[in-house]
Coordinates of C-alpha atoms in Angstrom, one line a residue:
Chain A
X1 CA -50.2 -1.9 -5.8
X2 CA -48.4 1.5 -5.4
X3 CA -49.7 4.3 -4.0
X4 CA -48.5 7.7 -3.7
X5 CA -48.6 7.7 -0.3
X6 CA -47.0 10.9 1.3
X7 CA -47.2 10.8 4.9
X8 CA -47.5 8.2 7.4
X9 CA -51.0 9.1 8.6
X10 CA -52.5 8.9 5.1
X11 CA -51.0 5.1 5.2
X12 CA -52.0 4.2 8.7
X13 CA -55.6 5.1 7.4
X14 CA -55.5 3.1 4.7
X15 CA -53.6 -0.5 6.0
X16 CA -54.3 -0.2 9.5
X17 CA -56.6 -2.8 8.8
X18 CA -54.4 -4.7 6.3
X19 CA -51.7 -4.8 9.1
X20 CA -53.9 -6.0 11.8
X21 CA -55.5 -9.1 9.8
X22 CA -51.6 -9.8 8.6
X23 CA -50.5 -10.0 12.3
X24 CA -54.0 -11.3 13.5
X25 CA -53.3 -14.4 11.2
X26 CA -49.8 -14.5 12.5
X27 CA -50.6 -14.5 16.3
X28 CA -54.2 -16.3 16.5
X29 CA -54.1 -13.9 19.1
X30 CA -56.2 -10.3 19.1
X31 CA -54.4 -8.5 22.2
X32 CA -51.4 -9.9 20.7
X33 CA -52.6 -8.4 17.5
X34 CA -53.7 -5.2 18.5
X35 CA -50.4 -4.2 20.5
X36 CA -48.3 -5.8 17.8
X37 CA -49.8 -3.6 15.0
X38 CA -49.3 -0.4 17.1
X39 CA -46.0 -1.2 17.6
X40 CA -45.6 -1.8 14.0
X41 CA -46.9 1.6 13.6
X42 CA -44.2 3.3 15.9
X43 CA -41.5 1.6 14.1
X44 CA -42.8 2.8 11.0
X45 CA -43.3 6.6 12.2
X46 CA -39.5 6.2 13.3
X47 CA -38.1 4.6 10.1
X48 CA -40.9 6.5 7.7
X49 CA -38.1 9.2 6.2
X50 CA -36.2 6.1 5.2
X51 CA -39.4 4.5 3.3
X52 CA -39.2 4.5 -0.7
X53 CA -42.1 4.4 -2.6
X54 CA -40.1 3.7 -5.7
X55 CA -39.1 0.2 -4.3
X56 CA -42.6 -0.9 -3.0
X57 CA -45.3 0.3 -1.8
X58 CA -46.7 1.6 2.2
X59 CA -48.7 -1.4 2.2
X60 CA -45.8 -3.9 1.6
X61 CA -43.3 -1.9 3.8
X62 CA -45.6 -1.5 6.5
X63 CA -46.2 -5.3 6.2
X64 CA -42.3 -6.1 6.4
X65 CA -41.9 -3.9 9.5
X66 CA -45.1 -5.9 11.1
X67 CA -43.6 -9.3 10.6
X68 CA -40.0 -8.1 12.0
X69 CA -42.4 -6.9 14.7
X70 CA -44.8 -9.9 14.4
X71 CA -41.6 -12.6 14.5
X72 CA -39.4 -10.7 17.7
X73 CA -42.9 -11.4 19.6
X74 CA -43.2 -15.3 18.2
X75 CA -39.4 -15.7 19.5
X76 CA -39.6 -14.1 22.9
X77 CA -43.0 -16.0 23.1
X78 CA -41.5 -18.7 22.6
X79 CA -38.4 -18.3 24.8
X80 CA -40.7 -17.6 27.4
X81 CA -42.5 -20.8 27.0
X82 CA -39.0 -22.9 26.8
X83 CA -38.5 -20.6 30.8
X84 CA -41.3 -21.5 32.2
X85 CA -41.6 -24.9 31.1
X86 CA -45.3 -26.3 32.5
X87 CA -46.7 -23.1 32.2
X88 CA -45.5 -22.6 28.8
X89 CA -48.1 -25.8 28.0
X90 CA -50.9 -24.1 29.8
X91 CA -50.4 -20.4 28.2
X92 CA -50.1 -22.1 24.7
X93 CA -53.4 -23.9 25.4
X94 CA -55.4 -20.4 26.8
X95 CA -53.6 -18.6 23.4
X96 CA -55.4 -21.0 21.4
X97 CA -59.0 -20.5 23.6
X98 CA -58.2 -16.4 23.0
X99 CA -58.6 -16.8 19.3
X100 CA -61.5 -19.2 19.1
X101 CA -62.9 -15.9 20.8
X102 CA -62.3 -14.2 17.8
X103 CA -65.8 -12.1 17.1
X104 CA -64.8 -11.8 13.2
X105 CA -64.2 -15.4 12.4
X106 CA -66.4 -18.2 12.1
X107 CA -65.6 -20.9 15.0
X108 CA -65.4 -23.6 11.8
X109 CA -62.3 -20.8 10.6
X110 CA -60.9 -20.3 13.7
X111 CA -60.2 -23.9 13.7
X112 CA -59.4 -24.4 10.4
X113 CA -57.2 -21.9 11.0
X114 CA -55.1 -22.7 14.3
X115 CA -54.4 -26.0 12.5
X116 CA -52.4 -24.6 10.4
X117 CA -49.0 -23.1 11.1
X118 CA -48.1 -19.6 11.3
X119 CA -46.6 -20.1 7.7
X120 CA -49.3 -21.1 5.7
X121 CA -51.5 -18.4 7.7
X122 CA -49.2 -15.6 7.1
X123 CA -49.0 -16.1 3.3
X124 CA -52.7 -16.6 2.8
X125 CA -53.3 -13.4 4.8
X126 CA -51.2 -11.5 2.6
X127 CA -52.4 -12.9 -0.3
X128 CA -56.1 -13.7 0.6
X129 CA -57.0 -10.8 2.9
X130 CA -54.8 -7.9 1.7
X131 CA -55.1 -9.3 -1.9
X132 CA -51.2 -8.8 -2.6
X133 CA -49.5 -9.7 -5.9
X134 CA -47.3 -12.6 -5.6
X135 CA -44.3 -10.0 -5.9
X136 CA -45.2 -7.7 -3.3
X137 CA -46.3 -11.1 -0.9
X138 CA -43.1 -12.8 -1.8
X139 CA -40.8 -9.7 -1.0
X140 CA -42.5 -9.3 2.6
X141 CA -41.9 -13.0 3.4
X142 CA -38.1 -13.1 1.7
X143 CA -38.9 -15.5 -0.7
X144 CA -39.4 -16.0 -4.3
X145 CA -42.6 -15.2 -6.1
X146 CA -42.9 -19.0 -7.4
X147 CA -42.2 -20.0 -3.8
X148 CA -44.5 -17.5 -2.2
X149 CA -46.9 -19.3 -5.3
X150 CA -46.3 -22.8 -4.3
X151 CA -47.0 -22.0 -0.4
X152 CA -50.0 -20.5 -0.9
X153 CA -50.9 -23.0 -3.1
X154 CA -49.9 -25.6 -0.2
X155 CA -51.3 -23.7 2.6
X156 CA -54.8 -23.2 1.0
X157 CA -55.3 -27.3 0.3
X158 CA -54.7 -28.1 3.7
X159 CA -57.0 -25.1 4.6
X160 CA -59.6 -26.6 2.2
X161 CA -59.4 -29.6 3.4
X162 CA -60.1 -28.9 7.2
X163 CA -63.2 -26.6 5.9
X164 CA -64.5 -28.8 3.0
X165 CA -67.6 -30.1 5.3
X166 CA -68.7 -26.3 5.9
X167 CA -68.3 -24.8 2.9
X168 CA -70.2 -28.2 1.0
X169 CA -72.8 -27.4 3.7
Chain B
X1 CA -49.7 -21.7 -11.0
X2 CA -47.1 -19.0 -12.2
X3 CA -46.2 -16.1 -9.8
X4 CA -48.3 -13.1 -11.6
X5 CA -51.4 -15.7 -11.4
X6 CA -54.4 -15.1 -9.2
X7 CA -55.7 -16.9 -6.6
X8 CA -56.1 -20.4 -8.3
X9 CA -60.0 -21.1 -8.9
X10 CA -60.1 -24.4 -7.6
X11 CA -59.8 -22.1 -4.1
X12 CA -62.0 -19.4 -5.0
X13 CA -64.8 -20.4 -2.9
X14 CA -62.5 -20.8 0.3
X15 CA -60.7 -17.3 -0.6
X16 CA -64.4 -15.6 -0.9
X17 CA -64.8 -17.0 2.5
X18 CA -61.9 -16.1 4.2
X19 CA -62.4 -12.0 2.6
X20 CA -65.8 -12.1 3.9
X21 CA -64.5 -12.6 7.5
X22 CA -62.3 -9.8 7.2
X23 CA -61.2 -9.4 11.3
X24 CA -61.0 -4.8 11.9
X25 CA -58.8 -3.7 14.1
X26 CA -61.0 -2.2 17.3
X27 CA -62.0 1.6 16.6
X28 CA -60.2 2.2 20.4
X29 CA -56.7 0.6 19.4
X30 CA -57.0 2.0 15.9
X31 CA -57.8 6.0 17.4
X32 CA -54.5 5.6 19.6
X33 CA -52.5 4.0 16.3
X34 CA -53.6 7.0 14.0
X35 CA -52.7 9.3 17.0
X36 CA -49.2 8.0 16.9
X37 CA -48.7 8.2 13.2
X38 CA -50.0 12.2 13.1
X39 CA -46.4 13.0 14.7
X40 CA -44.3 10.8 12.1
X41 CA -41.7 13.1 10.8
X42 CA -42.2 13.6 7.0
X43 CA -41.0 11.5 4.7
X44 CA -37.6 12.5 2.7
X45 CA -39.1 13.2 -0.9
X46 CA -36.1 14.5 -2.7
X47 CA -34.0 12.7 -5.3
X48 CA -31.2 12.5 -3.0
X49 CA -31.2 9.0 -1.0
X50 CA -28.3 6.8 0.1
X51 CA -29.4 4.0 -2.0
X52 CA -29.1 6.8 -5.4
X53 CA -25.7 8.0 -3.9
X54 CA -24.3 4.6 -4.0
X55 CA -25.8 4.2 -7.6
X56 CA -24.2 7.7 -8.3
X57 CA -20.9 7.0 -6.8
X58 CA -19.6 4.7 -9.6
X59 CA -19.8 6.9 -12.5
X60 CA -19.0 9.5 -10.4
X61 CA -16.0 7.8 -9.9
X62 CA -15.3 7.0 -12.9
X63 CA -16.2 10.4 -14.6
X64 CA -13.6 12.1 -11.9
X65 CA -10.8 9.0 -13.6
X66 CA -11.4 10.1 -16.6
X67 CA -11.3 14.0 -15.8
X68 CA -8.3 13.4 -14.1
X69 CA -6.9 11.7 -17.0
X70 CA -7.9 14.2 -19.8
X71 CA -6.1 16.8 -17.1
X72 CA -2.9 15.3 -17.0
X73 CA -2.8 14.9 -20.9
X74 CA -4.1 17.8 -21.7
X75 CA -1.8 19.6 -19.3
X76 CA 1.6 17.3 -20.4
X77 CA 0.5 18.0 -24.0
X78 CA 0.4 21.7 -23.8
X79 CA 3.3 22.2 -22.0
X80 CA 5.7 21.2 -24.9
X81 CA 7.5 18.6 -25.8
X82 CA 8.7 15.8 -23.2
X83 CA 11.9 15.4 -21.6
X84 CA 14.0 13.3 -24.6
X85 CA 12.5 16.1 -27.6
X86 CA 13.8 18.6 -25.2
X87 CA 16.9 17.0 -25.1
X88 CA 17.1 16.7 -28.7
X89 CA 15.7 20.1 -29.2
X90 CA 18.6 21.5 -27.0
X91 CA 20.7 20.3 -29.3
X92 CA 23.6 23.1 -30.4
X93 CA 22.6 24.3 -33.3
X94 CA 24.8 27.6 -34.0
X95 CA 27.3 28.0 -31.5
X96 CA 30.7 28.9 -31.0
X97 CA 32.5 30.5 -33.6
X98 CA 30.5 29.5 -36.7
X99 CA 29.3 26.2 -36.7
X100 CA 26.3 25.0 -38.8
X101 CA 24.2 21.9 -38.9
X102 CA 22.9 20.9 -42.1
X103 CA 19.9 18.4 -41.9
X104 CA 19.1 17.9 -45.1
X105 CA 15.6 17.9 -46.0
X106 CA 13.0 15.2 -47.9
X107 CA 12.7 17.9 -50.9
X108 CA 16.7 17.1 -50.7
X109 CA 16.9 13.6 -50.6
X110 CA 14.7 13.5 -53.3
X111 CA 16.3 15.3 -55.7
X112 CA 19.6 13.1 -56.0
X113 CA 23.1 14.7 -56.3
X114 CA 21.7 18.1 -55.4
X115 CA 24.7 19.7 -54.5
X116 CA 25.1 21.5 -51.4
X117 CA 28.3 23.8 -50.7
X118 CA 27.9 24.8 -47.2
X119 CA 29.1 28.2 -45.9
X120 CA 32.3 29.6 -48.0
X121 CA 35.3 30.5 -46.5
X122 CA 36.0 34.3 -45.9
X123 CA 38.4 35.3 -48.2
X124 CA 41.2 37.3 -46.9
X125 CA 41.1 35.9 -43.2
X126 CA 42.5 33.0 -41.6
X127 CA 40.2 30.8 -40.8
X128 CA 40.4 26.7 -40.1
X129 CA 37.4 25.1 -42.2
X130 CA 35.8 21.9 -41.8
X131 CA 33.1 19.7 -43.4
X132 CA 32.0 16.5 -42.8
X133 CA 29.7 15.1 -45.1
X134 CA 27.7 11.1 -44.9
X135 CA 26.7 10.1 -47.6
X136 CA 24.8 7.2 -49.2
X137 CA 25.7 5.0 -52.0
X138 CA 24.1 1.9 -53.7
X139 CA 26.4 -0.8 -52.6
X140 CA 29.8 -2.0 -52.2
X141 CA 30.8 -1.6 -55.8
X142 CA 29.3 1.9 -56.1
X143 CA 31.1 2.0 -52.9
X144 CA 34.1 1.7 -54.0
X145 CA 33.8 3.8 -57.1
X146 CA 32.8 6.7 -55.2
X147 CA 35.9 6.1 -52.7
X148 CA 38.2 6.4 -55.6
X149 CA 36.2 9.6 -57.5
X150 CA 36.7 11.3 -53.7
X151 CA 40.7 10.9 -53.7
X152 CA 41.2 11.6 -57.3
X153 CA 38.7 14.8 -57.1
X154 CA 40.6 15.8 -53.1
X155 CA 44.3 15.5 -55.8
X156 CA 43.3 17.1 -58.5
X157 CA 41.8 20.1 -56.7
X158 CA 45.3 20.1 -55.2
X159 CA 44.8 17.9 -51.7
X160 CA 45.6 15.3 -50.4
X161 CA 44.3 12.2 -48.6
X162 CA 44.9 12.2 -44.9
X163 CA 43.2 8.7 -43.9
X164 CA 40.9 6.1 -45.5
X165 CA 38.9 3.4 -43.7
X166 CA 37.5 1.1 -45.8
X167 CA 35.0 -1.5 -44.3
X168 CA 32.9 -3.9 -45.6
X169 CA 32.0 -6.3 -42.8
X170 CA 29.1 -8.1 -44.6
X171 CA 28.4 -9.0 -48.4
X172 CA 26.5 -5.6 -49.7
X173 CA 27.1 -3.5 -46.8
X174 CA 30.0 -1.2 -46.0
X175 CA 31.3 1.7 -45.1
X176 CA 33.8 4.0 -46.1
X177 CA 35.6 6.9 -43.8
X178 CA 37.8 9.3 -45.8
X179 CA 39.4 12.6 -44.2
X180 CA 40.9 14.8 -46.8
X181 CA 42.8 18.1 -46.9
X182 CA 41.5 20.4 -49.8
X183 CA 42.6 24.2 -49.9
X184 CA 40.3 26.4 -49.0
X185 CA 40.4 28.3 -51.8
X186 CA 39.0 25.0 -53.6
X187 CA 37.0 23.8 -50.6
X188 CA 33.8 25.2 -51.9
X189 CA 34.3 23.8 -55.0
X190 CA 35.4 19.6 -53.6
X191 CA 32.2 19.9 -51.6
X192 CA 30.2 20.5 -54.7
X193 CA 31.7 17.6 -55.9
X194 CA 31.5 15.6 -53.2
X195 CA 28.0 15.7 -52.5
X196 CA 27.3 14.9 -55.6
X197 CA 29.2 11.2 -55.2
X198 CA 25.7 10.0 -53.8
X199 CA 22.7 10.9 -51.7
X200 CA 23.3 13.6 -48.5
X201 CA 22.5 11.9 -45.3
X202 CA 24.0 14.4 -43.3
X203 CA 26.2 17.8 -43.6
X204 CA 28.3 19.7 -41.1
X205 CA 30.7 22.6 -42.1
X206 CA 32.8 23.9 -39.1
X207 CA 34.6 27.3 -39.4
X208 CA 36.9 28.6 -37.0
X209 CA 38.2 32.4 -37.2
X210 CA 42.4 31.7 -36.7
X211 CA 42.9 35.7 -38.1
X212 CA 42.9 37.4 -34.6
X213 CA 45.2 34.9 -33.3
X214 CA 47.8 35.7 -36.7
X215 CA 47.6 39.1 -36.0
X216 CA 48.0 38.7 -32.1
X217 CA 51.2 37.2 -33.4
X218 CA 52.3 39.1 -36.4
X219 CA 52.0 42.3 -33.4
X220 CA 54.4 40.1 -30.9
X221 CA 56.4 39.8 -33.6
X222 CA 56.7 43.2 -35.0
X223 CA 57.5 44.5 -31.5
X224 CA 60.1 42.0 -30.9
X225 CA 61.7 42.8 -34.0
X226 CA 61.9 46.3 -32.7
X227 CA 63.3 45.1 -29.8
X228 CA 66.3 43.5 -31.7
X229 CA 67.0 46.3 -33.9
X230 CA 67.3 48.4 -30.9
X231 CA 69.8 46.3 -29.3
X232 CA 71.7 45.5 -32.7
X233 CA 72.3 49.7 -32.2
X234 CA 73.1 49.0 -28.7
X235 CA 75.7 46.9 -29.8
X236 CA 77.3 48.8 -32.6
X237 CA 78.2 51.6 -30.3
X238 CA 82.2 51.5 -29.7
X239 CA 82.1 52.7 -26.0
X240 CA 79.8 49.6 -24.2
X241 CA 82.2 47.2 -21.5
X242 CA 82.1 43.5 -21.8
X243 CA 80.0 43.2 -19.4
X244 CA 77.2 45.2 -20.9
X245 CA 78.1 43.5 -24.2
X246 CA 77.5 40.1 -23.0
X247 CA 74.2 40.8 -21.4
X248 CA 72.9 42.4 -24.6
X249 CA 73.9 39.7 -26.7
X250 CA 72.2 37.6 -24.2
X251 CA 68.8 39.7 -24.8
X252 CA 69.3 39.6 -28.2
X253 CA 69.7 35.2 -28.4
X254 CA 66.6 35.2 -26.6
X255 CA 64.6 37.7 -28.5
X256 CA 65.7 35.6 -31.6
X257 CA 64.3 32.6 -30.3
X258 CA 61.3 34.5 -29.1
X259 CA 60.8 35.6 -33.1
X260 CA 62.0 32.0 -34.3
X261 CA 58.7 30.8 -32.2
X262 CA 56.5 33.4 -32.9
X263 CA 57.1 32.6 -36.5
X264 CA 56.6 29.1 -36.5
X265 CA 53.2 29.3 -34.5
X266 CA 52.3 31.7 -36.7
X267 CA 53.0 29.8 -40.0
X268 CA 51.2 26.7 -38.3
X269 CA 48.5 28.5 -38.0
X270 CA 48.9 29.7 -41.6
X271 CA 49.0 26.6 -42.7
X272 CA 46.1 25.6 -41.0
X273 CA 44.2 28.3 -42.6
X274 CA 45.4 27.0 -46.6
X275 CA 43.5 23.7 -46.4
X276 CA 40.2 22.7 -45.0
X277 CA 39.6 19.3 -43.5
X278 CA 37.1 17.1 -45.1
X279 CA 35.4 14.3 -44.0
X280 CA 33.7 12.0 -46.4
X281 CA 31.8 8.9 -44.8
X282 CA 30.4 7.1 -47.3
X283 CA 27.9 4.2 -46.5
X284 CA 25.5 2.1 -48.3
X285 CA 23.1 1.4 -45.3
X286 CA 19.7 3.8 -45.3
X287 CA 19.5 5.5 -41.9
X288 CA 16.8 4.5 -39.8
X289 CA 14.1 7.4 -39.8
X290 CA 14.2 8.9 -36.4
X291 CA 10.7 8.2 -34.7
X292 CA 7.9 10.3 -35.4
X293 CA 7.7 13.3 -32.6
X294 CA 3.9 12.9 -31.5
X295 CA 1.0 15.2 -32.0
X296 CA -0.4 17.3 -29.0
X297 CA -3.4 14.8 -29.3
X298 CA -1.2 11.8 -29.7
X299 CA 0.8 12.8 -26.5
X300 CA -2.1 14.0 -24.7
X301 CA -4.1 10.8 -25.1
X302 CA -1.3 8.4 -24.4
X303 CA -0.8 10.3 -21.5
X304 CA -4.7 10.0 -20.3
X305 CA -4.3 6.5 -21.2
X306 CA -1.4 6.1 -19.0
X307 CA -2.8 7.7 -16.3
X308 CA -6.3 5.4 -16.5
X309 CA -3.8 2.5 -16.6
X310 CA -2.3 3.5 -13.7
X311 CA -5.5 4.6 -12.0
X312 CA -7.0 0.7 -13.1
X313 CA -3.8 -0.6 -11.4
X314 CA -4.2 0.9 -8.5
X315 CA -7.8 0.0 -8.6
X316 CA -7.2 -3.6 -8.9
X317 CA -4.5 -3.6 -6.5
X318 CA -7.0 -2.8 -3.9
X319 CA -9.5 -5.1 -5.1
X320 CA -7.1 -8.2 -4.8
X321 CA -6.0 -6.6 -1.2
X322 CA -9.3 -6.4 -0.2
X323 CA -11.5 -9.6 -1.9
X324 CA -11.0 -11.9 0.6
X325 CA -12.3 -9.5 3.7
X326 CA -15.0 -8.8 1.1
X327 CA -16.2 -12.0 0.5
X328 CA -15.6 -12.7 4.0
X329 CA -18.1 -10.3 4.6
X330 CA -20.3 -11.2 2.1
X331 CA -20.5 -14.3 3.2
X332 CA -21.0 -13.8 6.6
X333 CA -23.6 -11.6 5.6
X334 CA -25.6 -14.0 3.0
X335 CA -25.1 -16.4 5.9
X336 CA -26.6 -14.5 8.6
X337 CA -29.6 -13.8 6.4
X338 CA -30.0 -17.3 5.1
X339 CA -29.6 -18.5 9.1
X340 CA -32.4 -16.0 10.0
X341 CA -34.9 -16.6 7.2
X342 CA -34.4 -20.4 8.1
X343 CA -34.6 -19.9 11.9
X344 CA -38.2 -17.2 11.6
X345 CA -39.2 -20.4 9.0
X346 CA -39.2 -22.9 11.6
X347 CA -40.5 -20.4 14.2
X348 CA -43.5 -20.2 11.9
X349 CA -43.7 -23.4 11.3
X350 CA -43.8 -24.2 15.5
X351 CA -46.3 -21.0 16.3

């Protein structure tokens, strides 16, 4: 999906939201989320004279600069964890209680959800919520289209499986 | 499920759920994101990008061999001729006294037994003549037919035969090299008939003016024959001493032996002048045709072509210098990324 996108305000308008539910589904966290996607957008008004239309679109560059962002926060999350040891246990167990707080999500989701890993999430996000070809999916995640194909394939089974009971209901 | 598919419909229900509980991002955090992206610097739009210069740079490249190359040729090929035709085309044709080259043409060759005479002696004045003529015959029996026709035509036009050299080193080949004296009077007339003896490779008539140096003698002469006379009268007169006697007589010896060499230079040189030297080589081998001097375009695209060799050379030379930093690079940096996409992997994987 290309769009002629000419400045960086028109494209902030138009995947703010995209780049939000991308690193929402990444983080399970919505603070997380929130800072993570403006810092995704201050990246991208510093790097914007460098962006291409002709080799993807806003919405897929803006997505590759939020999971740069999205992964630099997972890793110094995590390092931070590894520091602190004990409390690394308790912090990971209140990050999971911040997104069951999630207003937008149904609890039976949220919990669907946060047994998945980041993996799966991410690639259903990008191809669930912001409805992204295989191609463009695939080119944010650094993999093929058949593997970007075959995860989402993977990801949505054991998805489906967790929410089976709700959606029967 | 191929790459371009959609969302496979055995999860359609799941996916249906999943957009309708589309999380927003909160209108506060969105104002303060749309606020930062107002100030973005605009984005380059021209054609101009560092990814299209690399793209460009090849053929650019290439285009500036190849302009470089058409230079050079172009430039080598209007300049003239390269060094060996300029060596050959400095070749003496006319030079000192008279000397003349006689290539003789296809039209020539062709017509067999055309005679050819060269210039003719100047009648009246001294002069020391010369031809050399190669000619070709069809094998070593004609070969030797024609050796005898040369001697008995250099006799009867009242030579002689100086030298003969008779060769043949290898069943149907040989070579025959015959140096006549013919008088000049006749020389024109022995060439005609000389030429005719088989087909002109080559001619070469050399003539060298010897009248200035017979009458710079015939004058030393005359004034030394003065010079005796006068002391012949010194000599007759009655009154002279002995002593002045003997020192005239001894003037008068040596002004005889001055004349007695004056004369004999001066009839060498005469006898120089009566008969021309000619030089009959005879072979039965075809000359090998010189090598076609090439065209403008010929020389100016061998010389592009050279220059595009050497440019492809040079080329290569680098690329084996520098291929294994290259794919030391390259594979550090394929490495790197395929470290890094593993490592965020299993970081997603964990989170």
């Amino acid at each position: 999906m290309r769009t002629a996108t000419t400045s960086l305000e028109a494209a902030a308008e138009r995947h703010l939201d995209d780049v939000y539910r991308y690193v929402l589904y990444l983080t399970r966290d919505p603070h997380a989320a929130e800072d993570l996607t403006a810092e995704t957008f201050e990246r991208a008004a510093r790097l914007w004279h460098r962006f291409d239309p002709a080799r993807g679109s806003a919405q897929t560059w803006l997505c590759q600069i939020a999971r740069t962002v999205a992964l630099d926060h997972l890793r110094s999350e995590e390092r931070r964890r590894r520091r602190e040891g004990r409390y690394a246990v308790l912090d990971s167990r209140r990050s999971e209680s911040v997104d069951l707080e999630s207003p937008t999500l149904s609890p039976w989701l949220q919990s669907a959800l946060a047994s998945l890993s980041a993996a799966d999430r991410e690639v259903i996000a990008l191809r669930i919520l912001l409805d992204l070809d295989a191609a463009n999916a695939a080119r944010v995640l650094g993999i093929s289209p058949t593997a970007c194909t075959t995860r989402l394939s993977r990801a949505l089974q054991k998805l489906e499986e967790k929410v089976r009971p709700h959606l029967v209901a | 499920m191929s790459p371009d598919t959609p969302i496979d419909e055995r999860f359609a229900e799941l996916a249906a759920q999943l957009r309708l509980e589309t999380p927003a991002m909160p209108e506060r955090a969105r104002r303060e994101v749309l606020a930062t992206t107002a100030a973005a610097a605009p984005r380059h739009t021209g054609w101009f990008s560092p990814r299209r210069l690399a793209v460009l740079a090849v053929p650019a490249a290439v285009g500036l061999s190849l302009a470089l190359a058409l230079v050079v040729g172009l430039n080598s090929a209007l300049s003239g001729p390269r060094s060996d035709n300029r060596a050959a085309s400095a070749k003496p044709t006319a030079s000192t006294e008279q000397l003349e080259w006689v290539a003789p043409s296809e039209d020539a060759r062709d017509s067999n037994r055309l005679r050819s005479t060269g210039p003719a002696p100047t009648g009246g004045r001294a002069q020391d003549y010369s031809a050399t003529l190669r000619l070709l015959v069809d094998g070593t029996d004609d070969l030797s037919a024609t050796t005898q026709r040369a001697l008995r035509t250099a006799r009867r036009l009242g030579g002689y035969v100086v030298s003969v050299e008779y060769l043949t080193p290898e069943p149907g080949e040989g070579s025959a090299a015959i140096r006549l004296r013919v008088p000049v009077s006749r020389v024109q007339a022995a060439i005609v008939q000389f030429s005719g003896l088989g087909r002109i490779l080559a001619q070469e008539t050399r003539i060298s003016d010897l009248q200035q140096p017979v009458d710079d003698l015939t004058r030393q002469i005359r004034r030394i024959q003065e010079r005796i006379a006068r002391l012949r009268v010194q000599l007759g007169r009655p009154n002279i001493s002995s002593s002045e006697r003997a020192r005239l007589e001894k003037h008068l010896a040596s002004a005889r032996n001055n004349l007695a060499g004056l004369r004999r230079e001066r009839t060498e040189i005469n006898r120089r002048a009566v008969y021309a030297t000619v030089a009959l080589d005879l072979t039965t081998q075809e000359p090998r045709q010189p090598e076609a001097t090439p065209g403008r375009l010929r020389r100016a695209l061998d010389d592009a072509v050279g220059i595009l060799a050497a440019e492809l050379a040079i080329a290569a030379y680098a690329l084996i210098v520098a291929s294994p930093f290259l794919l030391l690079l390259a594979a550090g940096f394929f490495g790197n990324r395929a470290y890094r996409r593993h490592a965020d992997q299993r970081l997603l994987e964990r989170a």
